[in-house]
Short mmCIF file of C-alpha atoms and ligand atoms in Angstrom, two decimals:
data_model
loop_
_atom_site.label_atom_id
_atom_site.label_comp_id
_atom_site.label_asym_id
_atom_site.label_seq_id
_atom_site.Cartn_x
_atom_site.Cartn_y
_atom_site.Cartn_z
CA UNK A 1 -52.41 -88.34 110.74
CA UNK A 2 -49.16 -87.49 109.16
CA UNK A 3 -45.91 -89.45 109.47
CA UNK A 4 -43.84 -86.34 109.39
CA UNK A 5 -45.52 -85.15 112.62
CA UNK A 6 -44.92 -88.37 114.38
CA UNK A 7 -41.22 -88.10 113.47
CA UNK A 8 -41.16 -84.52 114.58
CA UNK A 9 -42.62 -85.45 117.92
CA UNK A 10 -40.39 -88.16 118.52
CA UNK A 11 -37.43 -85.86 117.55
CA UNK A 12 -38.63 -83.34 119.97
CA UNK A 13 -39.11 -85.75 122.89
CA UNK A 14 -42.94 -85.53 122.80
CA UNK A 15 -44.65 -88.80 123.84
CA UNK A 16 -46.49 -90.60 121.07
CA UNK A 17 -50.02 -91.79 121.34
CA UNK A 18 -50.98 -95.54 120.82
CA UNK A 19 -52.66 -94.45 117.69
CA UNK A 20 -49.50 -92.70 116.28
CA UNK A 21 -47.28 -95.76 116.97
CA UNK A 22 -49.78 -98.15 115.32
CA UNK A 23 -50.44 -95.86 112.37
CA UNK A 24 -46.62 -95.64 111.72
CA UNK A 25 -45.98 -99.26 112.01
CA UNK A 26 -48.76 -100.52 110.07
CA UNK A 27 -48.34 -98.04 107.38
CA UNK A 28 -44.73 -99.15 107.06
CA UNK A 29 -45.65 -102.70 107.05
CA UNK A 30 -48.09 -101.94 104.17
CA UNK A 31 -45.45 -100.08 102.23
CA UNK A 32 -47.14 -96.70 102.49
CA UNK A 33 -44.29 -95.33 104.56
CA UNK A 34 -40.95 -95.01 102.75
CA UNK A 35 -37.71 -96.26 104.30
CA UNK A 36 -36.35 -92.75 104.64
CA UNK A 37 -39.08 -91.85 106.98
CA UNK A 38 -38.78 -95.00 109.03
CA UNK A 39 -35.05 -94.42 109.12
CA UNK A 40 -35.58 -91.01 110.30
CA UNK A 41 -38.00 -92.11 113.08
CA UNK A 42 -35.61 -94.88 114.04
CA UNK A 43 -32.69 -92.35 114.52
CA UNK A 44 -35.01 -89.99 116.49
CA UNK A 45 -35.84 -93.02 118.77
CA UNK A 46 -32.14 -93.87 119.10
CA UNK A 47 -31.48 -90.24 120.71
CA UNK A 48 -34.95 -89.79 122.37
CA UNK A 49 -35.69 -93.35 123.70
CA UNK A 50 -39.24 -94.43 124.31
CA UNK A 51 -41.39 -94.40 127.50
CA UNK A 52 -42.35 -97.82 128.75
CA UNK A 53 -45.93 -97.13 127.52
CA UNK A 54 -44.69 -96.33 123.91
CA UNK A 55 -42.34 -99.27 124.06
CA UNK A 56 -45.25 -101.84 125.01
CA UNK A 57 -47.33 -100.52 122.33
CA UNK A 58 -44.52 -100.39 119.67
CA UNK A 59 -43.57 -104.12 120.67
CA UNK A 60 -47.32 -105.35 120.52
CA UNK A 61 -47.85 -103.87 117.12
CA UNK A 62 -44.66 -105.41 115.81
CA UNK A 63 -45.73 -108.77 117.22
CA UNK A 64 -49.19 -108.56 115.63
CA UNK A 65 -47.67 -107.98 112.14
CA UNK A 66 -47.43 -111.75 111.79
CA UNK A 67 -48.54 -115.26 113.12
CA UNK A 68 -49.01 -115.93 116.81
CA UNK A 69 -48.43 -119.31 117.87
CA UNK A 70 -50.48 -120.84 120.68
CA UNK A 71 -50.66 -124.49 121.85
CA UNK A 72 -54.10 -125.17 123.09
CA UNK A 73 -53.28 -128.96 123.10
CA UNK A 74 -50.14 -128.72 124.94
CA UNK A 75 -50.72 -129.33 128.78
CA UNK A 76 -47.38 -128.45 130.23
CA UNK A 77 -45.72 -125.40 132.02
CA UNK A 78 -44.03 -123.85 129.00
CA UNK A 79 -40.49 -122.27 129.32
CA UNK A 80 -39.14 -119.97 126.54
CA UNK A 81 -35.44 -119.68 127.19
CA UNK A 82 -33.60 -116.94 124.84
CA UNK A 83 -30.07 -116.01 124.58
CA UNK A 84 -28.98 -112.58 123.09
CA UNK A 85 -26.26 -114.66 121.41
CA UNK A 86 -22.87 -115.92 122.56
CA UNK A 87 -19.91 -117.81 121.76
CA UNK A 88 -19.82 -121.55 122.80
CA UNK A 89 -23.53 -121.07 123.97
CA UNK A 90 -24.88 -124.46 124.13
CA UNK A 91 -27.41 -123.73 126.96
CA UNK A 92 -30.43 -124.97 124.97
CA UNK A 93 -28.95 -128.24 124.35
CA UNK A 94 -28.61 -129.01 127.95
CA UNK A 95 -31.42 -127.11 129.58
CA UNK A 96 -34.29 -128.19 127.24
CA UNK A 97 -34.06 -131.93 128.37
CA UNK A 98 -33.50 -130.88 131.98
CA UNK A 99 -36.54 -128.67 132.05
CA UNK A 100 -38.60 -131.66 130.79
CA UNK A 101 -37.23 -133.96 133.28
CA UNK A 102 -38.25 -131.50 135.84
CA UNK A 103 -41.78 -131.75 134.64
CA UNK A 104 -41.79 -128.65 132.33
CA UNK A 105 -41.47 -128.09 128.64
CA UNK A 106 -39.70 -126.08 126.12
CA UNK A 107 -41.66 -125.09 122.92
CA UNK A 108 -39.59 -122.36 121.31
CA UNK A 109 -38.42 -120.77 118.02
CA UNK A 110 -34.65 -120.96 117.54
CA UNK A 111 -32.22 -119.04 115.26
CA UNK A 112 -29.31 -119.73 112.97
CA UNK A 113 -26.02 -118.34 113.73
CA UNK A 114 -24.54 -115.29 112.18
CA UNK A 115 -20.99 -113.78 112.29
CA UNK A 116 -19.12 -114.81 115.42
CA UNK A 117 -22.11 -116.28 117.34
CA UNK A 118 -23.60 -119.62 116.90
CA UNK A 119 -27.16 -120.60 116.60
CA UNK A 120 -29.22 -123.45 118.10
CA UNK A 121 -30.54 -124.61 114.72
CA UNK A 122 -27.09 -125.22 113.37
CA UNK A 123 -25.98 -127.13 116.33
CA UNK A 124 -28.95 -129.61 116.07
CA UNK A 125 -28.74 -129.71 112.32
CA UNK A 126 -25.10 -131.12 112.71
CA UNK A 127 -26.95 -134.33 113.70
CA UNK A 128 -27.52 -136.60 110.75
CA UNK A 129 -31.09 -136.84 109.75
CA UNK A 130 -32.45 -134.51 112.62
CA UNK A 131 -35.33 -132.54 111.44
CA UNK A 132 -36.67 -129.56 113.37
CA UNK A 133 -40.44 -129.16 113.73
CA UNK A 134 -41.73 -127.26 110.70
CA UNK A 135 -45.48 -126.61 111.84
CA UNK A 136 -46.98 -125.67 115.01
CA UNK A 137 -48.84 -129.11 114.98
CA UNK A 138 -45.46 -130.81 114.85
CA UNK A 139 -44.05 -128.76 117.54
CA UNK A 140 -46.90 -129.43 119.85
CA UNK A 141 -46.72 -133.17 119.14
CA UNK A 142 -43.14 -133.58 119.89
CA UNK A 143 -43.27 -131.18 122.96
CA UNK A 144 -46.16 -133.17 124.30
CA UNK A 145 -44.24 -136.45 123.91
CA UNK A 146 -40.90 -135.45 125.05
CA UNK A 147 -41.26 -131.98 126.63
CA UNK A 148 -38.82 -130.53 124.09
CA UNK A 149 -39.98 -128.85 120.95
CA UNK A 150 -37.76 -126.69 118.74
CA UNK A 151 -38.74 -124.83 115.42
CA UNK A 152 -36.92 -122.38 113.22
CA UNK A 153 -38.29 -118.81 112.82
CA UNK A 154 -40.41 -118.53 109.89
CA UNK A 155 -40.84 -115.44 107.59
CA UNK A 156 -44.39 -115.09 109.25
CA UNK A 157 -43.24 -114.54 112.71
CA UNK A 158 -42.93 -110.77 113.32
CA UNK A 159 -42.33 -109.89 109.56
CA UNK A 160 -42.07 -106.18 110.65
CA UNK A 161 -39.12 -106.94 112.80
CA UNK A 162 -37.24 -108.28 109.73
CA UNK A 163 -38.05 -105.37 107.62
CA UNK A 164 -37.22 -102.88 110.48
CA UNK A 165 -33.93 -104.78 111.53
CA UNK A 166 -32.61 -104.70 107.88
CA UNK A 167 -33.24 -100.91 107.95
CA UNK A 168 -31.58 -100.56 111.44
CA UNK A 169 -28.60 -102.27 110.07
CA UNK A 170 -27.77 -99.78 107.25
CA UNK A 171 -28.90 -96.63 109.21
CA UNK A 172 -26.64 -97.23 112.35
CA UNK A 173 -29.62 -97.79 114.78
CA UNK A 174 -28.99 -101.37 115.81
CA UNK A 175 -27.47 -100.54 119.17
CA UNK A 176 -30.57 -98.73 120.54
CA UNK A 177 -31.90 -100.16 123.69
CA UNK A 178 -35.58 -99.82 123.18
CA UNK A 179 -35.28 -101.04 119.51
CA UNK A 180 -33.36 -104.03 120.65
CA UNK A 181 -35.77 -104.83 123.40
CA UNK A 182 -38.79 -104.40 121.24
CA UNK A 183 -37.20 -106.52 118.46
CA UNK A 184 -36.40 -109.42 120.87
CA UNK A 185 -39.65 -109.20 122.89
CA UNK A 186 -41.96 -108.93 119.83
CA UNK A 187 -40.80 -112.36 118.90
CA UNK A 188 -40.98 -113.74 122.44
CA UNK A 189 -44.58 -112.40 122.70
CA UNK A 190 -45.57 -114.26 119.35
CA UNK A 191 -45.33 -117.71 120.97
CA UNK A 192 -47.15 -118.81 123.90
CA UNK A 193 -45.24 -119.56 127.20
CA UNK A 194 -45.67 -119.42 130.90
CA UNK A 195 -42.44 -117.82 131.51
CA UNK A 196 -39.82 -116.08 129.35
CA UNK A 197 -36.22 -116.37 130.64
CA UNK A 198 -33.90 -114.01 128.83
CA UNK A 199 -30.05 -114.86 129.04
CA UNK A 200 -28.54 -111.37 128.25
CA UNK A 201 -24.82 -111.86 127.46
CA UNK A 202 -22.55 -109.11 128.65
CA UNK A 203 -18.99 -108.35 127.62
CA UNK A 204 -16.71 -108.82 124.55
CA UNK A 205 -18.60 -110.38 121.79
CA UNK A 206 -21.92 -109.66 123.04
CA UNK A 207 -24.50 -107.02 121.92
CA UNK A 208 -24.30 -105.47 125.49
CA UNK A 209 -20.63 -104.62 126.30
CA UNK A 210 -21.24 -103.24 129.90
CA UNK A 211 -23.25 -104.38 132.79
CA UNK A 212 -25.11 -101.06 132.86
CA UNK A 213 -26.29 -101.32 129.33
CA UNK A 214 -27.25 -104.99 129.97
CA UNK A 215 -29.19 -103.97 133.05
CA UNK A 216 -30.96 -101.30 131.13
CA UNK A 217 -32.01 -103.67 128.40
CA UNK A 218 -33.01 -106.19 130.96
CA UNK A 219 -35.30 -103.59 132.66
CA UNK A 220 -36.83 -102.40 129.35
CA UNK A 221 -37.61 -106.10 128.35
CA UNK A 222 -39.17 -106.88 131.90
CA UNK A 223 -41.29 -103.75 131.41
CA UNK A 224 -42.54 -104.85 127.87
CA UNK A 225 -43.29 -108.17 129.61
CA UNK A 226 -45.32 -106.45 132.30
CA UNK A 227 -47.24 -104.55 129.69
CA UNK A 228 -48.03 -107.70 127.95
CA UNK A 229 -49.01 -109.65 131.04
CA UNK A 230 -46.08 -112.04 130.59
CA UNK A 231 -43.63 -113.29 133.21
CA UNK A 232 -40.18 -112.35 132.24
CA UNK A 233 -37.07 -113.06 134.09
CA UNK A 234 -33.50 -112.04 133.07
CA UNK A 235 -29.99 -113.48 133.68
CA UNK A 236 -27.10 -111.27 132.84
CA UNK A 237 -24.24 -113.75 132.03
CA UNK A 238 -20.50 -113.07 131.24
CA UNK A 239 -19.34 -113.31 127.81
CA UNK A 240 -15.67 -112.17 128.60
CA UNK A 241 -14.67 -115.82 127.54
CA UNK A 242 -16.63 -118.41 125.66
CA UNK A 243 -19.07 -120.59 127.41
CA UNK A 244 -17.68 -123.94 128.34
CA UNK A 245 -14.95 -125.46 126.17
CA UNK A 246 -16.19 -126.12 122.72
CA UNK A 247 -17.03 -123.69 119.97
CA UNK A 248 -18.54 -125.11 116.80
CA UNK A 249 -21.66 -127.26 116.01
CA UNK A 250 -21.34 -131.02 116.52
CA UNK A 251 -18.61 -130.33 119.20
CA UNK A 252 -21.15 -128.14 121.19
CA UNK A 253 -23.71 -130.92 121.06
CA UNK A 254 -21.15 -133.36 122.46
CA UNK A 255 -20.39 -130.85 125.24
CA UNK A 256 -24.29 -130.53 125.87
CA UNK A 257 -24.52 -134.33 126.01
CA UNK A 258 -21.42 -134.56 128.47
CA UNK A 259 -23.22 -132.02 130.54
CA UNK A 260 -26.33 -134.16 130.67
CA UNK A 261 -24.01 -136.98 131.85
CA UNK A 262 -22.82 -134.71 134.69
CA UNK A 263 -19.65 -133.61 133.18
CA UNK A 264 -20.01 -129.95 133.17
CA UNK A 265 -17.72 -126.76 132.71
CA UNK A 266 -18.41 -124.78 135.75
CA UNK A 267 -19.57 -121.81 133.85
CA UNK A 268 -22.11 -123.68 131.65
CA UNK A 269 -23.42 -125.52 134.84
CA UNK A 270 -23.82 -122.06 136.47
CA UNK A 271 -26.06 -120.67 133.63
CA UNK A 272 -28.07 -123.74 133.05
CA UNK A 273 -28.78 -124.35 136.96
CA UNK A 274 -29.68 -120.58 137.24
CA UNK A 275 -32.10 -120.69 134.53
CA UNK A 276 -33.53 -123.92 135.24
CA UNK A 277 -34.03 -122.83 138.96
CA UNK A 278 -35.73 -119.64 137.77
CA UNK A 279 -38.17 -121.72 135.80
CA UNK A 280 -38.89 -123.96 138.71
CA UNK A 281 -39.59 -120.73 140.76
CA UNK A 282 -41.82 -119.28 138.21
CA UNK A 283 -43.74 -122.45 138.36
CA UNK A 284 -44.15 -122.26 142.00
CA UNK A 285 -42.12 -125.48 142.76
CA UNK A 286 -39.41 -123.56 144.81
CA UNK A 287 -39.25 -120.19 146.67
CA UNK A 288 -35.54 -119.67 146.55
CA UNK A 289 -33.20 -120.32 143.64
CA UNK A 290 -30.87 -122.51 145.83
CA UNK A 291 -33.67 -125.06 146.23
CA UNK A 292 -33.60 -125.72 142.56
CA UNK A 293 -29.96 -127.10 142.57
CA UNK A 294 -30.52 -130.54 144.17
CA UNK A 295 -33.65 -130.99 142.14
CA UNK A 296 -31.54 -130.39 138.94
CA UNK A 297 -28.72 -132.63 140.30
CA UNK A 298 -31.33 -135.46 140.71
CA UNK A 299 -32.46 -135.42 137.19
CA UNK A 300 -28.87 -135.45 135.95
CA UNK A 301 -27.67 -138.19 138.39
CA UNK A 302 -30.59 -140.40 137.69
CA UNK A 303 -29.96 -140.20 133.84
CA UNK A 304 -33.52 -138.85 133.37
CA UNK A 305 -32.48 -135.66 131.57
CA UNK A 306 -30.24 -137.68 129.26
CA UNK A 307 -33.10 -140.13 128.50
CA UNK A 308 -35.16 -137.08 127.46
CA UNK A 309 -32.48 -135.88 125.24
CA UNK A 310 -32.41 -139.37 123.44
CA UNK A 311 -36.16 -139.45 123.10
CA UNK A 312 -36.05 -135.90 121.62
CA UNK A 313 -33.21 -137.00 119.14
CA UNK A 314 -35.27 -140.14 118.05
CA UNK A 315 -38.53 -138.16 117.80
CA UNK A 316 -36.71 -135.66 115.52
CA UNK A 317 -35.68 -138.41 113.01
CA UNK A 318 -32.02 -138.95 114.17
CA UNK A 319 -30.15 -141.88 115.80
CA UNK A 320 -30.14 -141.50 119.76
CA UNK A 321 -27.00 -143.76 119.79
CA UNK A 322 -24.99 -140.54 119.29
CA UNK A 323 -25.22 -140.04 123.01
CA UNK A 324 -22.95 -143.18 123.53
CA UNK A 325 -20.98 -142.94 120.17
CA UNK A 326 -19.66 -139.51 119.24
CA UNK A 327 -18.21 -140.99 116.04
CA UNK A 328 -21.79 -140.94 114.65
CA UNK A 329 -21.64 -137.15 114.68
CA UNK A 330 -19.51 -135.33 111.90
CA UNK A 331 -15.73 -135.55 112.66
CA UNK A 332 -13.14 -133.21 111.48
CA UNK A 333 -10.15 -134.92 109.56
CA UNK A 334 -7.49 -132.75 111.09
CA UNK A 335 -6.34 -131.09 114.32
CA UNK A 336 -4.01 -128.09 114.77
CA UNK A 337 -2.75 -127.46 118.34
CA UNK A 338 -2.20 -123.97 119.52
CA UNK A 339 0.57 -123.20 122.28
CA UNK A 340 0.92 -120.32 124.43
CA UNK A 341 3.29 -117.53 123.38
CA UNK A 342 4.33 -116.45 126.82
CA UNK A 343 3.88 -117.50 130.49
CA UNK A 344 1.42 -116.03 133.04
CA UNK A 345 -2.28 -116.04 133.86
CA UNK A 346 -5.07 -115.89 131.29
CA UNK A 347 -6.51 -112.43 131.82
CA UNK A 348 -9.15 -112.50 129.17
CA UNK A 349 -10.25 -114.39 126.19
CA UNK A 350 -11.49 -112.02 123.57
CA UNK A 351 -14.89 -113.84 122.78
CA UNK A 352 -15.42 -112.20 119.55
CA UNK A 353 -12.20 -113.04 118.11
CA UNK A 354 -12.53 -116.73 119.09
CA UNK A 355 -15.91 -116.83 117.57
CA UNK A 356 -14.44 -115.38 114.37
CA UNK A 357 -11.62 -117.99 114.55
CA UNK A 358 -14.26 -120.66 114.57
CA UNK A 359 -16.18 -118.95 111.76
CA UNK A 360 -13.17 -118.72 109.25
CA UNK A 361 -12.71 -122.60 109.39
CA UNK A 362 -16.51 -123.04 108.57
CA UNK A 363 -18.10 -123.30 112.00
CA UNK A 364 -19.93 -120.08 111.48
CA UNK A 365 -21.66 -118.00 108.77
CA UNK A 366 -19.75 -114.88 107.45
CA UNK A 367 -22.95 -114.15 105.38
CA UNK A 368 -26.35 -115.47 105.31
CA UNK A 369 -25.43 -117.70 102.45
CA UNK A 370 -22.34 -119.35 103.90
CA UNK A 371 -22.32 -123.11 104.06
CA UNK A 372 -21.33 -124.51 107.41
CA UNK A 373 -18.88 -127.48 108.09
CA UNK A 374 -20.72 -128.95 111.05
CA UNK A 375 -17.62 -131.07 112.19
CA UNK A 376 -15.14 -128.32 112.77
CA UNK A 377 -14.64 -126.16 115.67
CA UNK A 378 -12.27 -124.81 118.43
CA UNK A 379 -11.65 -126.50 121.80
CA UNK A 380 -10.29 -124.00 124.36
CA UNK A 381 -8.21 -125.88 127.02
CA UNK A 382 -7.41 -122.99 129.32
CA UNK A 383 -9.93 -120.69 130.76
CA UNK A 384 -9.77 -117.15 132.37
CA UNK A 385 -7.85 -117.18 135.67
CA UNK A 386 -5.70 -120.28 134.88
CA UNK A 387 -1.98 -120.28 134.87
CA UNK A 388 -0.10 -121.24 131.76
CA UNK A 389 3.60 -121.73 130.61
CA UNK A 390 5.10 -120.59 127.49
CA UNK A 391 4.67 -123.46 124.98
CA UNK A 392 1.86 -125.07 126.91
CA UNK A 393 -1.12 -126.41 124.74
CA UNK A 394 -3.99 -123.99 125.14
CA UNK A 395 -6.51 -124.77 122.31
CA UNK A 396 -7.10 -127.28 119.44
CA UNK A 397 -8.63 -126.31 116.10
CA UNK A 398 -10.39 -129.16 114.42
CA UNK A 399 -10.71 -128.52 110.61
CA UNK A 400 -11.20 -130.02 107.25
CA UNK A 401 -10.39 -127.29 104.79
CA UNK A 402 -6.85 -126.06 105.35
CA UNK A 403 -7.32 -122.73 103.73
CA UNK A 404 -7.91 -120.50 106.79
CA UNK A 405 -6.58 -122.53 109.63
CA UNK A 406 -3.39 -120.60 110.04
CA UNK A 407 -5.43 -117.44 110.17
CA UNK A 408 -7.66 -118.99 112.70
CA UNK A 409 -4.60 -120.10 114.86
CA UNK A 410 -3.42 -116.38 114.83
CA UNK A 411 -6.84 -115.33 115.86
CA UNK A 412 -6.85 -117.80 118.78
CA UNK A 413 -3.43 -116.69 119.86
CA UNK A 414 -4.57 -112.90 119.65
CA UNK A 415 -7.64 -113.77 121.61
CA UNK A 416 -5.83 -115.24 124.55
CA UNK A 417 -4.52 -112.20 126.73
CA UNK A 418 -1.82 -113.82 128.93
CA UNK A 419 0.05 -111.61 131.39
CA UNK A 420 1.52 -111.38 134.91
CA UNK A 421 -1.23 -109.43 136.54
CA UNK A 422 -3.14 -112.41 137.76
CA UNK A 423 -7.04 -112.39 137.85
CA UNK A 424 -9.79 -113.73 139.94
CA UNK A 425 -11.86 -116.17 138.06
CA UNK A 426 -14.50 -114.30 136.17
CA UNK A 427 -18.10 -114.44 137.50
CA UNK A 428 -20.41 -116.18 135.20
CA UNK A 429 -23.84 -114.95 136.47
CA UNK A 430 -23.50 -111.14 136.90
CA UNK A 431 -27.09 -110.52 137.88
CA UNK A 432 -30.49 -111.92 137.90
CA UNK A 433 -33.61 -109.57 137.50
CA UNK A 434 -37.06 -110.94 138.19
N1 LIG B 501 -31.47 -109.69 118.63
C1 LIG B 501 -32.68 -109.26 118.14
O1 LIG B 501 -33.47 -110.29 117.88
N2 LIG B 501 -32.94 -108.04 117.63
C2 LIG B 501 -31.97 -106.99 117.99
O2 LIG B 501 -32.23 -105.92 117.69
C3 LIG B 501 -30.81 -107.43 118.66
C4 LIG B 501 -30.61 -108.74 118.99
#
């Protein structure tokens, strides 16, 4: 078998066999195929796509390039919730305790943030002394005890994805739907779960800019799930404004805790309730998603979900008193208020711009090496559809280092598109694909 023939077949739209796909990927993993050949294959895939059959083999071979995590000693219905990356996305903070309180468990791998999007690891690491599980055994232990287990991605989980993603980045093939689908799903398939629920973000600041692109990514990931015999559900959710009100790390933890106390922003509530209801349906507890809502209300109103969060924080080495005293979390020293430049309705909030405005004051990473300031962040006080007057307070920037704060303020002002056109409140859940 010759790699050049495989590339040629892909270039000409001829379906590859399982053996050809496995040969290509395994040879690349072993360093026997040079980057220029793999780059050429990726570009051919960018234009020619993959059939579902090819995609399943491609993804399973990627998954098998590293460790596969199973939990033989974890006796709970396991939910793996994954977001394709958003701004202000603190869904995991709120949903993991809710799922546990509903009798399920989360045992998942989480990522760090890069660029304008945040990462779950960073948010929890803003809590003093908080330690993520570092081994499968720790993860099982804490998930058994509290119903919540989070671990960072190690280099041994799908190493081939790391190698291929780095190459895609420099040969302009990141935005390829089959390559994104296999990259995400190879990592989801590497860890045991009963249901995988993917929150695919759509809009400004998201990988998928349009609903059609998002739908097609969703369908490809569901096809991979079918091929791998796994239950995959997808929520398409709006990223044409940040999720909730806070963008940062400690400040997003606070918003997540407030949600568990019943104080929700409408959009965050919609995403969390929808995903939790999908999990309940997958487990067979309910038949229709609406039946999940009162069950979730119950674990919030009774304080059960908040109690799980406290236990999880305690088991992770940190002080559960943060739940009642936010001054135990990192605090920014300064606040800069941002006022509307004109009157009208908020038509749009450029999400990527807000994410970058938070990044430049230290809430996010410009490069993998950037050091975060966990205390800082941006609070948006006005959401899309709301009316504002010129000079009205629309956002607050919490900062320590003043170097970039003016820059950040200008980015926030630029992100707020205020005009006279008026707008219906944006829908948060754009579609659900089961
Ligand atoms: N997230 C991933 O893990 N991979 C991609 O290719 C895109 C988003």
